[in-house]
Amino acid sequence: MTCSDADYAYLRELVLQQSANRIHPSRNALFDARLKPIAQKAGASSLKDFVSILKVDRAPHLHRAVAEAMTINETSFFRDLKPFEMLRETILPRLIEQRSEQRRLRIWSAASSTGQEAYSLAMLIAEHFPIAAGWDVKIIGTDISQYVIDYARRGRYRRLEVNRGLPARMLLKYLVRDGEEWMISDRIRSMCEFQYANLCETLPKLPVFDLVMLRNVLLYFPSQDRSYLFKDVYRLMAPDGCLVLGNAEQAEDSSDLFEVEFASNSYCYRPVAGV
C-alpha cells in the first residue's frame, strides 16, 4: 500500500519540525527507501501503516528516527578544496599566531556527519602546523544522527570512503590499514571528539570556538531557523574567530552578526564586534 500525498506531506512536515531539513515533494521517494527499516522495526507492514503509527502514537523516539534517517549525510575527506586551502594559507596561520600564548585551539565541525571533516581538519593541522603539536587542540564534531556520531567515533572507513578526497600520502601517514578498512591514527583521533546536537534546538554545553565549520547545512534550513542558528553560532564564537560556510551559502541574507572576508580565492565570516 503506497503513501498518499497527504502522508508524504505529513512526513515532510515532521522532518522540518524535528531537524529544520526542508524536503522538496519531488524527493518523496527518499522516504520509501530510508524509512523502510524503521517502519519494519516499528511493526508496520508498509510506509503508509508507519505514518499511521506516527500520527497515533506520536512517539518522540520514532519522530527523531525519521528525522535522522532523512538527514543528508553526504561528506568526504577534504570536501571542496578551496575552503581547506583558505584554512591552510590564511585562517589557521592567523589563529595560531593569535593563540600563541594560550596554546589552545577549539574548532567546531557542525553537522559533521561520519567525521571526515573533523578528521581532515586534524590532519591539516598536524601536516602543516607542527608548532601546534604540543598545543591543547580539540575539534568537536556534532550531528543530529546518533548513527553517524557512533560511526565517526569508530574512526574506521571503507576503501571507497578513503579514496574520496584523501591524498594517498596522507592516507598512509595518518591512517592504518586493518583488513578491508582504514583506521584513523591515535594521534589524529586524540584531537577529535563527537557528540549529539540538533542545530535547530537548544544546543548542548559547548566551549567558545576559534573556528566554526558550518558547511552545506543552511541550504536545508528555512530563513527563520537560519537566523536563530547564526545567533547561537555568534554566541559560541571568540570575537576574533572565524566562520566558514558552504560554497553556495551566505550569512548576509539571514543575519547581520557576521561580516564577510575574502581570502585565498574563497571567503569566510568574522563576528561583528559589539553586537
PDB file of C-alpha atoms in Angstrom:
ATOM      1  CA  MET A   1       0.000   0.000   0.000  1.00  0.00           C
ATOM      2  CA  THR A   2       1.559   3.286  -1.121  1.00  0.00           C
ATOM      3  CA  CYS A   3       1.543   6.586   0.720  1.00  0.00           C
ATOM      4  CA  SER A   4      -0.844   9.320  -0.256  1.00  0.00           C
ATOM      5  CA  ASP A   5       0.253  12.881  -0.958  1.00  0.00           C
ATOM      6  CA  ALA A   6      -1.099  13.767   2.475  1.00  0.00           C
ATOM      7  CA  ASP A   7       1.098  11.092   4.092  1.00  0.00           C
ATOM      8  CA  TYR A   8       4.205  12.419   2.369  1.00  0.00           C
ATOM      9  CA  ALA A   9       3.258  15.950   3.368  1.00  0.00           C
ATOM     10  CA  TYR A  10       2.976  14.780   6.994  1.00  0.00           C
ATOM     11  CA  LEU A  11       6.456  13.207   6.804  1.00  0.00           C
ATOM     12  CA  ARG A  12       7.968  16.320   5.244  1.00  0.00           C
ATOM     13  CA  GLU A  13       6.470  18.489   7.995  1.00  0.00           C
ATOM     14  CA  LEU A  14       7.675  16.078  10.686  1.00  0.00           C
ATOM     15  CA  VAL A  15      11.241  16.237   9.362  1.00  0.00           C
ATOM     16  CA  LEU A  16      11.055  20.014   9.091  1.00  0.00           C
ATOM     17  CA  GLN A  17       9.912  20.352  12.717  1.00  0.00           C
ATOM     18  CA  GLN A  18      12.490  17.893  14.036  1.00  0.00           C
ATOM     19  CA  SER A  19      15.550  18.995  12.096  1.00  0.00           C
ATOM     20  CA  ALA A  20      14.712  22.097  10.005  1.00  0.00           C
ATOM     21  CA  ASN A  21      15.524  19.981   6.960  1.00  0.00           C
ATOM     22  CA  ARG A  22      13.162  21.042   4.173  1.00  0.00           C
ATOM     23  CA  ILE A  23      12.491  18.182   1.742  1.00  0.00           C
ATOM     24  CA  HIS A  24      11.008  19.020  -1.641  1.00  0.00           C
ATOM     25  CA  PRO A  25       7.970  16.955  -2.766  1.00  0.00           C
ATOM     26  CA  SER A  26       9.965  15.795  -5.799  1.00  0.00           C
ATOM     27  CA  ARG A  27      12.109  13.768  -3.393  1.00  0.00           C
ATOM     28  CA  ASN A  28       9.259  11.870  -1.742  1.00  0.00           C
ATOM     29  CA  ALA A  29      10.757   8.586  -2.956  1.00  0.00           C
ATOM     30  CA  LEU A  30      13.551   9.050  -0.413  1.00  0.00           C
ATOM     31  CA  PHE A  31      11.043   8.356   2.347  1.00  0.00           C
ATOM     32  CA  ASP A  32      10.272   4.941   0.859  1.00  0.00           C
ATOM     33  CA  ALA A  33      13.953   3.988   0.723  1.00  0.00           C
ATOM     34  CA  ARG A  34      15.209   5.427   4.005  1.00  0.00           C
ATOM     35  CA  LEU A  35      12.265   4.742   6.307  1.00  0.00           C
ATOM     36  CA  LYS A  36      11.666   1.103   5.367  1.00  0.00           C
ATOM     37  CA  PRO A  37      13.993  -0.340   8.083  1.00  0.00           C
ATOM     38  CA  ILE A  38      12.471   1.938  10.738  1.00  0.00           C
ATOM     39  CA  ALA A  39       8.943   1.042   9.690  1.00  0.00           C
ATOM     40  CA  GLN A  40       9.723  -2.664   9.905  1.00  0.00           C
ATOM     41  CA  LYS A  41      11.188  -2.291  13.406  1.00  0.00           C
ATOM     42  CA  ALA A  42       8.061  -0.412  14.455  1.00  0.00           C
ATOM     43  CA  GLY A  43       5.920  -3.351  13.300  1.00  0.00           C
ATOM     44  CA  ALA A  44       4.462  -1.591  10.256  1.00  0.00           C
ATOM     45  CA  SER A  45       3.792  -3.613   7.117  1.00  0.00           C
ATOM     46  CA  SER A  46       4.133  -0.571   4.846  1.00  0.00           C
ATOM     47  CA  LEU A  47       5.203   3.042   4.924  1.00  0.00           C
ATOM     48  CA  LYS A  48       1.554   4.086   4.960  1.00  0.00           C
ATOM     49  CA  ASP A  49       0.968   1.972   8.082  1.00  0.00           C
ATOM     50  CA  PHE A  50       4.076   3.523   9.622  1.00  0.00           C
ATOM     51  CA  VAL A  51       2.696   7.013   9.026  1.00  0.00           C
ATOM     52  CA  SER A  52      -0.484   5.937  10.817  1.00  0.00           C
ATOM     53  CA  ILE A  53       1.607   4.773  13.788  1.00  0.00           C
ATOM     54  CA  LEU A  54       3.443   8.092  13.843  1.00  0.00           C
ATOM     55  CA  LYS A  55       0.184  10.024  13.834  1.00  0.00           C
ATOM     56  CA  VAL A  56      -1.438   7.965  16.600  1.00  0.00           C
ATOM     57  CA  ASP A  57       1.464   7.228  18.945  1.00  0.00           C
ATOM     58  CA  ARG A  58       3.454  10.432  18.391  1.00  0.00           C
ATOM     59  CA  ALA A  59       6.401   8.634  19.969  1.00  0.00           C
ATOM     60  CA  PRO A  60       9.368  11.048  20.250  1.00  0.00           C
ATOM     61  CA  HIS A  61      11.942   8.336  19.528  1.00  0.00           C
ATOM     62  CA  LEU A  62      10.187   7.420  16.270  1.00  0.00           C
ATOM     63  CA  HIS A  63       9.899  11.047  15.193  1.00  0.00           C
ATOM     64  CA  ARG A  64      13.586  11.535  15.884  1.00  0.00           C
ATOM     65  CA  ALA A  65      14.447   8.343  14.000  1.00  0.00           C
ATOM     66  CA  VAL A  66      12.579   9.626  10.943  1.00  0.00           C
ATOM     67  CA  ALA A  67      14.438  12.944  11.043  1.00  0.00           C
ATOM     68  CA  GLU A  68      17.794  11.216  11.449  1.00  0.00           C
ATOM     69  CA  ALA A  69      17.096   8.883   8.537  1.00  0.00           C
ATOM     70  CA  MET A  70      16.288  11.818   6.267  1.00  0.00           C
ATOM     71  CA  THR A  71      19.308  13.888   7.265  1.00  0.00           C
ATOM     72  CA  ILE A  72      21.661  14.277   4.344  1.00  0.00           C
ATOM     73  CA  ASN A  73      24.995  12.702   5.303  1.00  0.00           C
ATOM     74  CA  GLU A  74      26.964  13.355   2.122  1.00  0.00           C
ATOM     75  CA  THR A  75      30.583  14.017   3.053  1.00  0.00           C
ATOM     76  CA  SER A  76      34.175  13.133   2.214  1.00  0.00           C
ATOM     77  CA  PHE A  77      37.705  13.847   3.349  1.00  0.00           C
ATOM     78  CA  PHE A  78      38.833  17.383   2.421  1.00  0.00           C
ATOM     79  CA  ARG A  79      35.489  18.028   0.744  1.00  0.00           C
ATOM     80  CA  ASP A  80      35.763  21.106  -1.511  1.00  0.00           C
ATOM     81  CA  LEU A  81      39.421  22.082  -1.714  1.00  0.00           C
ATOM     82  CA  LYS A  82      39.088  25.880  -1.675  1.00  0.00           C
ATOM     83  CA  PRO A  83      37.957  26.169   1.974  1.00  0.00           C
ATOM     84  CA  PHE A  84      40.812  23.922   3.081  1.00  0.00           C
ATOM     85  CA  GLU A  85      43.282  25.994   1.078  1.00  0.00           C
ATOM     86  CA  MET A  86      41.932  29.099   2.808  1.00  0.00           C
ATOM     87  CA  LEU A  87      42.297  27.389   6.183  1.00  0.00           C
ATOM     88  CA  ARG A  88      45.905  26.405   5.442  1.00  0.00           C
ATOM     89  CA  GLU A  89      47.003  29.687   3.887  1.00  0.00           C
ATOM     90  CA  THR A  90      45.110  32.307   5.888  1.00  0.00           C
ATOM     91  CA  ILE A  91      42.776  31.297   8.717  1.00  0.00           C
ATOM     92  CA  LEU A  92      44.835  28.779  10.684  1.00  0.00           C
ATOM     93  CA  PRO A  93      48.133  30.734  10.486  1.00  0.00           C
ATOM     94  CA  ARG A  94      46.323  33.783  11.863  1.00  0.00           C
ATOM     95  CA  LEU A  95      44.579  31.848  14.628  1.00  0.00           C
ATOM     96  CA  ILE A  96      47.769  30.073  15.643  1.00  0.00           C
ATOM     97  CA  GLU A  97      49.589  33.407  15.864  1.00  0.00           C
ATOM     98  CA  GLN A  98      46.742  34.914  17.903  1.00  0.00           C
ATOM     99  CA  ARG A  99      46.659  31.920  20.248  1.00  0.00           C
ATOM    100  CA  SER A 100      50.444  31.562  20.643  1.00  0.00           C
ATOM    101  CA  GLU A 101      50.345  32.460  24.330  1.00  0.00           C
ATOM    102  CA  GLN A 102      47.343  30.318  25.309  1.00  0.00           C
ATOM    103  CA  ARG A 103      48.479  27.428  23.053  1.00  0.00           C
ATOM    104  CA  ARG A 104      44.844  26.351  22.847  1.00  0.00           C
ATOM    105  CA  LEU A 105      42.573  25.944  19.833  1.00  0.00           C
ATOM    106  CA  ARG A 106      38.895  24.987  19.656  1.00  0.00           C
ATOM    107  CA  ILE A 107      37.196  24.109  16.364  1.00  0.00           C
ATOM    108  CA  TRP A 108      33.567  23.136  15.760  1.00  0.00           C
ATOM    109  CA  SER A 109      32.621  20.895  12.862  1.00  0.00           C
ATOM    110  CA  ALA A 110      28.851  21.383  12.911  1.00  0.00           C
ATOM    111  CA  ALA A 111      26.793  18.728  11.108  1.00  0.00           C
ATOM    112  CA  SER A 112      29.944  16.622  10.981  1.00  0.00           C
ATOM    113  CA  SER A 113      28.198  13.514   9.637  1.00  0.00           C
ATOM    114  CA  THR A 114      30.518  10.484   9.697  1.00  0.00           C
ATOM    115  CA  GLY A 115      33.520  12.524  10.812  1.00  0.00           C
ATOM    116  CA  GLN A 116      35.569  13.102   7.680  1.00  0.00           C
ATOM    117  CA  GLU A 117      35.568  16.900   8.029  1.00  0.00           C
ATOM    118  CA  ALA A 118      36.755  16.822  11.646  1.00  0.00           C
ATOM    119  CA  TYR A 119      39.497  14.317  10.892  1.00  0.00           C
ATOM    120  CA  SER A 120      40.512  16.310   7.791  1.00  0.00           C
ATOM    121  CA  LEU A 121      40.950  19.393   9.973  1.00  0.00           C
ATOM    122  CA  ALA A 122      43.085  17.420  12.421  1.00  0.00           C
ATOM    123  CA  MET A 123      45.259  16.085   9.594  1.00  0.00           C
ATOM    124  CA  LEU A 124      45.592  19.589   8.129  1.00  0.00           C
ATOM    125  CA  ILE A 125      46.864  20.942  11.445  1.00  0.00           C
ATOM    126  CA  ALA A 126      49.217  18.002  12.018  1.00  0.00           C
ATOM    127  CA  GLU A 127      50.610  18.217   8.490  1.00  0.00           C
ATOM    128  CA  HIS A 128      51.120  21.957   8.067  1.00  0.00           C
ATOM    129  CA  PHE A 129      51.387  23.402  11.582  1.00  0.00           C
ATOM    130  CA  PRO A 130      53.925  21.376  13.583  1.00  0.00           C
ATOM    131  CA  ILE A 131      54.175  24.286  16.009  1.00  0.00           C
ATOM    132  CA  ALA A 132      50.763  23.236  17.336  1.00  0.00           C
ATOM    133  CA  ALA A 133      51.920  19.689  18.155  1.00  0.00           C
ATOM    134  CA  GLY A 134      52.145  20.450  21.868  1.00  0.00           C
ATOM    135  CA  TRP A 135      49.007  22.603  21.979  1.00  0.00           C
ATOM    136  CA  ASP A 136      45.648  21.863  23.502  1.00  0.00           C
ATOM    137  CA  VAL A 137      43.765  21.346  20.219  1.00  0.00           C
ATOM    138  CA  LYS A 138      40.228  19.984  20.196  1.00  0.00           C
ATOM    139  CA  ILE A 139      37.962  19.583  17.189  1.00  0.00           C
ATOM    140  CA  ILE A 140      34.355  18.902  18.209  1.00  0.00           C
ATOM    141  CA  GLY A 141      32.085  17.322  15.630  1.00  0.00           C
ATOM    142  CA  THR A 142      28.323  17.379  16.183  1.00  0.00           C
ATOM    143  CA  ASP A 143      25.413  15.882  14.303  1.00  0.00           C
ATOM    144  CA  ILE A 144      21.707  15.161  14.725  1.00  0.00           C
ATOM    145  CA  SER A 145      22.165  11.464  13.901  1.00  0.00           C
ATOM    146  CA  GLN A 146      23.419   9.179  16.647  1.00  0.00           C
ATOM    147  CA  TYR A 147      24.295   6.605  13.988  1.00  0.00           C
ATOM    148  CA  VAL A 148      26.792   8.871  12.230  1.00  0.00           C
ATOM    149  CA  ILE A 149      28.185  10.079  15.565  1.00  0.00           C
ATOM    150  CA  ASP A 150      28.956   6.472  16.519  1.00  0.00           C
ATOM    151  CA  TYR A 151      30.408   5.903  13.048  1.00  0.00           C
ATOM    152  CA  ALA A 152      32.692   8.930  13.421  1.00  0.00           C
ATOM    153  CA  ARG A 153      33.833   7.850  16.883  1.00  0.00           C
ATOM    154  CA  ARG A 154      34.917   4.482  15.500  1.00  0.00           C
ATOM    155  CA  GLY A 155      37.293   6.211  13.111  1.00  0.00           C
ATOM    156  CA  ARG A 156      37.137   3.320  10.660  1.00  0.00           C
ATOM    157  CA  TYR A 157      36.471   3.856   6.964  1.00  0.00           C
ATOM    158  CA  ARG A 158      35.995   1.667   3.933  1.00  0.00           C
ATOM    159  CA  ARG A 159      38.273   1.851   0.894  1.00  0.00           C
ATOM    160  CA  LEU A 160      35.664   3.792  -1.078  1.00  0.00           C
ATOM    161  CA  GLU A 161      35.464   6.399   1.679  1.00  0.00           C
ATOM    162  CA  VAL A 162      39.218   6.978   1.982  1.00  0.00           C
ATOM    163  CA  ASN A 163      39.567   7.121  -1.794  1.00  0.00           C
ATOM    164  CA  ARG A 164      37.260  10.153  -1.872  1.00  0.00           C
ATOM    165  CA  GLY A 165      39.355  13.267  -1.338  1.00  0.00           C
ATOM    166  CA  LEU A 166      42.137  11.843   0.838  1.00  0.00           C
ATOM    167  CA  PRO A 167      45.598  12.122  -0.792  1.00  0.00           C
ATOM    168  CA  ALA A 168      47.485   8.823  -0.820  1.00  0.00           C
ATOM    169  CA  ARG A 169      50.403  10.322   1.121  1.00  0.00           C
ATOM    170  CA  MET A 170      48.124  11.467   3.946  1.00  0.00           C
ATOM    171  CA  LEU A 171      46.257   8.159   3.891  1.00  0.00           C
ATOM    172  CA  LEU A 172      49.484   6.273   4.589  1.00  0.00           C
ATOM    173  CA  LYS A 173      50.678   8.826   7.144  1.00  0.00           C
ATOM    174  CA  TYR A 174      47.555   9.297   9.241  1.00  0.00           C
ATOM    175  CA  LEU A 175      45.559   6.068   8.842  1.00  0.00           C
ATOM    176  CA  VAL A 176      46.374   2.426   9.497  1.00  0.00           C
ATOM    177  CA  ARG A 177      45.045  -0.373   7.340  1.00  0.00           C
ATOM    178  CA  ASP A 178      43.047  -3.081   9.102  1.00  0.00           C
ATOM    179  CA  GLY A 179      41.830  -5.700   6.655  1.00  0.00           C
ATOM    180  CA  GLU A 180      39.407  -4.024   4.257  1.00  0.00           C
ATOM    181  CA  GLU A 181      39.130  -0.879   6.382  1.00  0.00           C
ATOM    182  CA  TRP A 182      41.372   2.009   7.344  1.00  0.00           C
ATOM    183  CA  MET A 183      41.607   3.315  10.932  1.00  0.00           C
ATOM    184  CA  ILE A 184      42.341   6.915  11.882  1.00  0.00           C
ATOM    185  CA  SER A 185      45.642   7.031  13.783  1.00  0.00           C
ATOM    186  CA  ASP A 186      45.622   7.595  17.540  1.00  0.00           C
ATOM    187  CA  ARG A 187      47.321  10.967  17.090  1.00  0.00           C
ATOM    188  CA  ILE A 188      44.530  12.306  14.881  1.00  0.00           C
ATOM    189  CA  ARG A 189      41.745  10.658  16.897  1.00  0.00           C
ATOM    190  CA  SER A 190      43.018  12.325  20.076  1.00  0.00           C
ATOM    191  CA  MET A 191      42.328  15.726  18.529  1.00  0.00           C
ATOM    192  CA  CYS A 192      38.676  14.966  17.759  1.00  0.00           C
ATOM    193  CA  GLU A 193      35.523  14.205  19.691  1.00  0.00           C
ATOM    194  CA  PHE A 194      31.927  13.763  18.576  1.00  0.00           C
ATOM    195  CA  GLN A 195      28.593  14.418  20.246  1.00  0.00           C
ATOM    196  CA  TYR A 196      24.894  14.847  19.514  1.00  0.00           C
ATOM    197  CA  ALA A 197      23.484  18.278  18.711  1.00  0.00           C
ATOM    198  CA  ASN A 198      20.369  19.373  16.877  1.00  0.00           C
ATOM    199  CA  LEU A 199      21.200  22.709  15.270  1.00  0.00           C
ATOM    200  CA  CYS A 200      17.579  23.852  15.286  1.00  0.00           C
ATOM    201  CA  GLU A 201      17.089  23.207  19.013  1.00  0.00           C
ATOM    202  CA  THR A 202      18.829  24.291  22.206  1.00  0.00           C
ATOM    203  CA  LEU A 203      22.469  23.366  21.791  1.00  0.00           C
ATOM    204  CA  PRO A 204      24.351  21.340  24.404  1.00  0.00           C
ATOM    205  CA  LYS A 205      27.054  22.951  26.502  1.00  0.00           C
ATOM    206  CA  LEU A 206      29.898  23.762  24.148  1.00  0.00           C
ATOM    207  CA  PRO A 207      33.130  25.750  24.525  1.00  0.00           C
ATOM    208  CA  VAL A 208      33.913  29.063  22.856  1.00  0.00           C
ATOM    209  CA  PHE A 209      35.212  28.303  19.379  1.00  0.00           C
ATOM    210  CA  ASP A 210      38.029  29.901  17.424  1.00  0.00           C
ATOM    211  CA  LEU A 211      36.810  28.363  14.173  1.00  0.00           C
ATOM    212  CA  VAL A 212      33.350  27.116  13.177  1.00  0.00           C
ATOM    213  CA  MET A 213      32.774  24.958  10.091  1.00  0.00           C
ATOM    214  CA  LEU A 214      29.079  25.181   9.210  1.00  0.00           C
ATOM    215  CA  ARG A 215      29.134  23.904   5.660  1.00  0.00           C
ATOM    216  CA  ASN A 216      26.338  22.638   3.420  1.00  0.00           C
ATOM    217  CA  VAL A 217      23.742  22.836   6.186  1.00  0.00           C
ATOM    218  CA  LEU A 218      21.955  26.155   5.787  1.00  0.00           C
ATOM    219  CA  LEU A 219      20.621  25.247   2.349  1.00  0.00           C
ATOM    220  CA  TYR A 220      18.079  22.985   4.049  1.00  0.00           C
ATOM    221  CA  PHE A 221      17.025  25.460   6.752  1.00  0.00           C
ATOM    222  CA  PRO A 222      14.123  27.923   6.467  1.00  0.00           C
ATOM    223  CA  SER A 223      15.151  31.581   6.800  1.00  0.00           C
ATOM    224  CA  GLN A 224      13.947  31.954  10.392  1.00  0.00           C
ATOM    225  CA  ASP A 225      15.848  28.865  11.543  1.00  0.00           C
ATOM    226  CA  ARG A 226      18.989  30.137   9.819  1.00  0.00           C
ATOM    227  CA  SER A 227      18.653  33.400  11.726  1.00  0.00           C
ATOM    228  CA  TYR A 228      18.319  31.600  15.075  1.00  0.00           C
ATOM    229  CA  LEU A 229      21.283  29.354  14.279  1.00  0.00           C
ATOM    230  CA  PHE A 230      23.513  32.306  13.412  1.00  0.00           C
ATOM    231  CA  LYS A 231      22.685  33.817  16.815  1.00  0.00           C
ATOM    232  CA  ASP A 232      23.774  30.591  18.536  1.00  0.00           C
ATOM    233  CA  VAL A 233      26.955  30.399  16.472  1.00  0.00           C
ATOM    234  CA  TYR A 234      27.774  34.035  17.216  1.00  0.00           C
ATOM    235  CA  ARG A 235      27.298  33.399  20.930  1.00  0.00           C
ATOM    236  CA  LEU A 236      29.707  30.457  20.791  1.00  0.00           C
ATOM    237  CA  MET A 237      32.457  32.189  18.833  1.00  0.00           C
ATOM    238  CA  ALA A 238      35.511  34.069  20.020  1.00  0.00           C
ATOM    239  CA  PRO A 239      35.403  37.754  18.981  1.00  0.00           C
ATOM    240  CA  ASP A 240      38.347  37.182  16.639  1.00  0.00           C
ATOM    241  CA  GLY A 241      37.129  33.778  15.480  1.00  0.00           C
ATOM    242  CA  CYS A 242      36.163  32.681  12.004  1.00  0.00           C
ATOM    243  CA  LEU A 243      33.071  31.063  10.455  1.00  0.00           C
ATOM    244  CA  VAL A 244      33.265  29.005   7.256  1.00  0.00           C
ATOM    245  CA  LEU A 245      30.089  28.227   5.303  1.00  0.00           C
ATOM    246  CA  GLY A 246      29.471  26.095   2.238  1.00  0.00           C
ATOM    247  CA  ASN A 247      30.289  27.394  -1.234  1.00  0.00           C
ATOM    248  CA  ALA A 248      26.633  28.115  -2.009  1.00  0.00           C
ATOM    249  CA  GLU A 249      25.769  29.583   1.409  1.00  0.00           C
ATOM    250  CA  GLN A 250      25.973  33.083   2.826  1.00  0.00           C
ATOM    251  CA  ALA A 251      25.174  34.775   6.102  1.00  0.00           C
ATOM    252  CA  GLU A 252      24.056  38.168   4.746  1.00  0.00           C
ATOM    253  CA  ASP A 253      20.528  37.029   3.905  1.00  0.00           C
ATOM    254  CA  SER A 254      19.775  35.819   7.436  1.00  0.00           C
ATOM    255  CA  SER A 255      21.993  37.686   9.872  1.00  0.00           C
ATOM    256  CA  ASP A 256      23.832  40.963  10.482  1.00  0.00           C
ATOM    257  CA  LEU A 257      26.076  39.378  13.118  1.00  0.00           C
ATOM    258  CA  PHE A 258      28.863  38.493  10.686  1.00  0.00           C
ATOM    259  CA  GLU A 259      30.881  40.328   8.071  1.00  0.00           C
ATOM    260  CA  VAL A 260      32.397  38.648   5.054  1.00  0.00           C
ATOM    261  CA  GLU A 261      36.134  38.398   4.497  1.00  0.00           C
ATOM    262  CA  PHE A 262      37.724  37.277   1.223  1.00  0.00           C
ATOM    263  CA  ALA A 263      40.954  35.291   1.296  1.00  0.00           C
ATOM    264  CA  SER A 264      42.779  32.693  -0.822  1.00  0.00           C
ATOM    265  CA  ASN A 265      40.155  32.655  -3.609  1.00  0.00           C
ATOM    266  CA  SER A 266      37.441  31.904  -1.060  1.00  0.00           C
ATOM    267  CA  TYR A 267      35.605  33.642   1.760  1.00  0.00           C
ATOM    268  CA  CYS A 268      34.773  33.314   5.435  1.00  0.00           C
ATOM    269  CA  TYR A 269      32.933  35.359   8.055  1.00  0.00           C
ATOM    270  CA  ARG A 270      34.102  37.236  11.122  1.00  0.00           C
ATOM    271  CA  PRO A 271      31.848  38.166  14.078  1.00  0.00           C
ATOM    272  CA  VAL A 272      30.761  41.791  14.067  1.00  0.00           C
ATOM    273  CA  ALA A 273      32.152  43.484  17.171  1.00  0.00           C
ATOM    274  CA  GLY A 274      29.891  44.919  19.849  1.00  0.00           C
ATOM    275  CA  VAL A 275      26.594  43.455  18.677  1.00  0.00           C
TER     276      VAL A 275
END
